[in-house]
Amino acid sequence: MSTGVIIALIVIVAVVVAVVAVVAVLAVRARGSHGGGGLKRRFGPEYDRAVARHDGDVQAAERELAALVERHGGLRERPLEPAERERYEARWTATQEHFVDSPREAVAEADRLVAELAGARGFPDAGQYEEQVAALSVHHARHVQGYRSVHRLAGAQGKADGRADGSSDAAAPGTEDLRGALLEARALFEDLLAPARGELTSKKTETTTTTATARHDDHGRHLPRAFQRHQPKES
């Protein structure tokens, strides 16, 4: 075998080894971003909820979460105009103030408002609740549970109100349960209201600073004074 042939074989083998190495690195990165560790980082508390739903079957939970990423991971949130953002902020403030006199109605309003804002940001609309929550869990995993809470309580209250004799299968949620759900939902609302990554608006700095401060301060500090100090009237 001539020297030239040997050199050619060596080059071919080196190229094949290099290609295999590149493929292996890409596979590792793919597993990191969509596999167990990456899914747990991305979904946070939603990862634990998925595992619990599957009775501890981690592989089944990860298949479910990976499918959610495949279905909704490419969604790009639509920017809000400054005037839109201000209107939503004003409506949420009014909802919190309404809680003082009508906590149940305020929770129902919060449910509708979060659904509407999510739709405005480009998520599936409120008529597709399950799909909307699934998409939100991919992009706002840390706070989506708050939406589930207000939606569940609003739905439970609607069913109870619909009974002719006023009875219900379970006790009506108490004021503190309603308050806690509203506070949880507010975290998602603020997340949705904040400018999306890369979004450029004239008020980006101001809005981001305000939202970050609200998130990291004590929950009660930014609520209306009446919401903090007065026991609401049950309706």
Tab-separated table of N, CA, C and O in Angstrom, residues 34 39 42-43 46 53 63-78 118 121-125 128-141 144 148:
chain	number	residue	atom	x	y	z
A	34	HIS	N	-33.869	19.462	26.336
A	34	HIS	CA	-35.205	18.873	26.331
A	34	HIS	C	-35.292	17.648	27.221
A	34	HIS	O	-36.385	17.118	27.414
A	39	LEU	N	-35.640	19.994	31.316
A	39	LEU	CA	-37.066	20.133	31.586
A	39	LEU	C	-37.309	20.586	33.012
A	39	LEU	O	-38.179	21.428	33.269
A	42	ARG	N	-36.524	24.220	33.217
A	42	ARG	CA	-37.486	25.047	32.480
A	42	ARG	C	-38.833	25.130	33.197
A	42	ARG	O	-39.435	26.187	33.287
A	43	PHE	N	-39.305	23.994	33.697
A	43	PHE	CA	-40.657	23.949	34.244
A	43	PHE	C	-40.730	24.182	35.748
A	43	PHE	O	-41.803	24.510	36.253
A	46	GLU	N	-43.788	23.142	37.875
A	46	GLU	CA	-44.637	22.373	36.963
A	46	GLU	C	-44.065	20.972	36.734
A	46	GLU	O	-44.809	20.017	36.503
A	53	ARG	N	-48.671	13.952	39.023
A	53	ARG	CA	-49.825	13.516	38.225
A	53	ARG	C	-49.633	12.099	37.686
A	53	ARG	O	-50.588	11.356	37.511
A	63	ARG	N	-42.057	12.902	29.266
A	63	ARG	CA	-42.640	12.797	27.920
A	63	ARG	C	-43.761	13.812	27.747
A	63	ARG	O	-43.877	14.447	26.694
A	64	GLU	N	-44.575	13.972	28.769
A	64	GLU	CA	-45.666	14.954	28.709
A	64	GLU	C	-45.114	16.371	28.554
A	64	GLU	O	-45.582	17.151	27.709
A	65	LEU	N	-44.108	16.712	29.360
A	65	LEU	CA	-43.548	18.067	29.313
A	65	LEU	C	-42.812	18.317	27.997
A	65	LEU	O	-42.893	19.419	27.437
A	66	ALA	N	-42.097	17.313	27.512
A	66	ALA	CA	-41.402	17.465	26.230
A	66	ALA	C	-42.404	17.701	25.106
A	66	ALA	O	-42.157	18.495	24.184
A	67	ALA	N	-43.556	17.021	25.178
A	67	ALA	CA	-44.596	17.220	24.163
A	67	ALA	C	-45.151	18.644	24.231
A	67	ALA	O	-45.454	19.253	23.199
A	68	LEU	N	-45.266	19.200	25.442
A	68	LEU	CA	-45.725	20.584	25.582
A	68	LEU	C	-44.740	21.553	24.942
A	68	LEU	O	-45.140	22.520	24.288
A	69	VAL	N	-43.448	21.294	25.147
A	69	VAL	CA	-42.430	22.160	24.537
A	69	VAL	C	-42.506	22.073	23.022
A	69	VAL	O	-42.407	23.086	22.317
A	70	GLU	N	-42.688	20.873	22.514
A	70	GLU	CA	-42.803	20.705	21.057
A	70	GLU	C	-44.005	21.476	20.516
A	70	GLU	O	-43.943	22.080	19.443
A	71	ARG	N	-45.109	21.448	21.272
A	71	ARG	CA	-46.351	22.056	20.780
A	71	ARG	C	-46.373	23.572	20.944
A	71	ARG	O	-46.876	24.284	20.086
A	72	HIS	N	-45.808	24.062	22.051
A	72	HIS	CA	-45.951	25.485	22.359
A	72	HIS	C	-44.626	26.245	22.493
A	72	HIS	O	-44.640	27.453	22.715
A	73	GLY	N	-43.509	25.531	22.389
A	73	GLY	CA	-42.218	26.180	22.610
A	73	GLY	C	-41.906	27.280	21.613
A	73	GLY	O	-41.177	28.221	21.918
A	74	GLY	N	-42.465	27.185	20.413
A	74	GLY	CA	-42.179	28.177	19.378
A	74	GLY	C	-43.042	29.423	19.457
A	74	GLY	O	-42.867	30.343	18.649
A	75	LEU	N	-43.967	29.466	20.413
A	75	LEU	CA	-44.857	30.626	20.523
A	75	LEU	C	-44.049	31.884	20.866
A	75	LEU	O	-43.186	31.862	21.737
A	76	ARG	N	-44.341	32.966	20.168
A	76	ARG	CA	-43.684	34.249	20.442
A	76	ARG	C	-44.732	35.214	20.973
A	76	ARG	O	-45.753	35.445	20.338
A	77	GLU	N	-44.487	35.755	22.150
A	77	GLU	CA	-45.471	36.634	22.775
A	77	GLU	C	-45.582	37.968	22.037
A	77	GLU	O	-44.574	38.583	21.698
A	78	ARG	N	-46.814	38.362	21.813
A	78	ARG	CA	-47.065	39.623	21.110
A	78	ARG	C	-46.829	40.787	22.061
A	78	ARG	O	-47.319	40.797	23.183
A	118	ALA	N	-53.616	36.928	28.559
A	118	ALA	CA	-52.855	35.856	27.907
A	118	ALA	C	-53.189	35.803	26.419
A	118	ALA	O	-52.301	35.662	25.569
A	121	ARG	N	-51.494	38.514	24.541
A	121	ARG	CA	-50.058	38.306	24.354
A	121	ARG	C	-49.753	37.226	23.317
A	121	ARG	O	-48.589	36.938	23.055
A	122	GLY	N	-50.801	36.610	22.752
A	122	GLY	CA	-50.566	35.627	21.693
A	122	GLY	C	-50.781	34.190	22.093
A	122	GLY	O	-50.580	33.278	21.277
A	123	PHE	N	-51.184	33.934	23.335
A	123	PHE	CA	-51.483	32.575	23.769
A	123	PHE	C	-52.878	32.179	23.264
A	123	PHE	O	-53.666	33.048	22.882
A	124	PRO	N	-53.199	30.886	23.252
A	124	PRO	CA	-54.562	30.485	22.880
A	124	PRO	C	-55.583	31.278	23.687
A	124	PRO	O	-55.329	31.620	24.849
A	125	ASP	N	-56.734	31.563	23.096
A	125	ASP	CA	-57.683	32.446	23.775
A	125	ASP	C	-58.426	31.720	24.892
A	125	ASP	O	-58.278	30.514	25.101
A	128	GLN	N	-60.223	28.321	24.923
A	128	GLN	CA	-59.433	27.078	24.894
A	128	GLN	C	-58.613	27.000	26.181
A	128	GLN	O	-57.382	27.005	26.151
A	129	TYR	N	-59.298	26.936	27.306
A	129	TYR	CA	-58.624	27.040	28.601
A	129	TYR	C	-57.475	26.046	28.751
A	129	TYR	O	-56.369	26.424	29.149
A	130	GLU	N	-57.721	24.778	28.449
A	130	GLU	CA	-56.678	23.772	28.652
A	130	GLU	C	-55.449	24.055	27.791
A	130	GLU	O	-54.307	23.940	28.259
A	131	GLU	N	-55.674	24.437	26.534
A	131	GLU	CA	-54.548	24.765	25.661
A	131	GLU	C	-53.852	26.032	26.131
A	131	GLU	O	-52.630	26.153	26.049
A	132	GLN	N	-54.621	26.988	26.617
A	132	GLN	CA	-54.034	28.234	27.115
A	132	GLN	C	-53.130	27.963	28.308
A	132	GLN	O	-51.997	28.450	28.374
A	133	VAL	N	-53.617	27.150	29.243
A	133	VAL	CA	-52.803	26.806	30.416
A	133	VAL	C	-51.569	26.009	29.998
A	133	VAL	O	-50.467	26.228	30.534
A	134	ALA	N	-51.727	25.102	29.041
A	134	ALA	CA	-50.580	24.305	28.583
A	134	ALA	C	-49.498	25.213	28.011
A	134	ALA	O	-48.305	25.049	28.315
A	135	ALA	N	-49.891	26.181	27.179
A	135	ALA	CA	-48.914	27.097	26.592
A	135	ALA	C	-48.287	27.986	27.662
A	135	ALA	O	-47.075	28.242	27.653
A	136	LEU	N	-49.099	28.449	28.603
A	136	LEU	CA	-48.566	29.278	29.685
A	136	LEU	C	-47.584	28.496	30.549
A	136	LEU	O	-46.593	29.047	31.041
A	137	SER	N	-47.837	27.200	30.720
A	137	SER	CA	-46.938	26.400	31.547
A	137	SER	C	-45.561	26.274	30.918
A	137	SER	O	-44.560	26.083	31.617
A	138	VAL	N	-45.486	26.389	29.589
A	138	VAL	CA	-44.196	26.318	28.897
A	138	VAL	C	-43.427	27.630	29.053
A	138	VAL	O	-42.207	27.629	29.243
A	139	HIS	N	-44.134	28.751	29.008
A	139	HIS	CA	-43.467	30.058	28.992
A	139	HIS	C	-43.524	30.802	30.335
A	139	HIS	O	-42.740	31.732	30.548
A	140	HIS	N	-44.432	30.419	31.206
A	140	HIS	CA	-44.565	31.085	32.515
A	140	HIS	C	-44.801	30.035	33.597
A	140	HIS	O	-45.736	30.145	34.398
A	141	ALA	N	-43.925	29.034	33.607
A	141	ALA	CA	-44.135	27.875	34.477
A	141	ALA	C	-44.151	28.237	35.960
A	141	ALA	O	-44.822	27.589	36.757
A	144	VAL	N	-47.981	29.884	36.580
A	144	VAL	CA	-49.225	29.460	35.944
A	144	VAL	C	-50.203	28.831	36.942
A	144	VAL	O	-51.426	28.871	36.744
A	148	ARG	N	-54.616	28.674	37.463
A	148	ARG	CA	-55.440	27.495	37.728
A	148	ARG	C	-56.275	27.695	38.991
A	148	ARG	O	-57.448	27.299	39.047
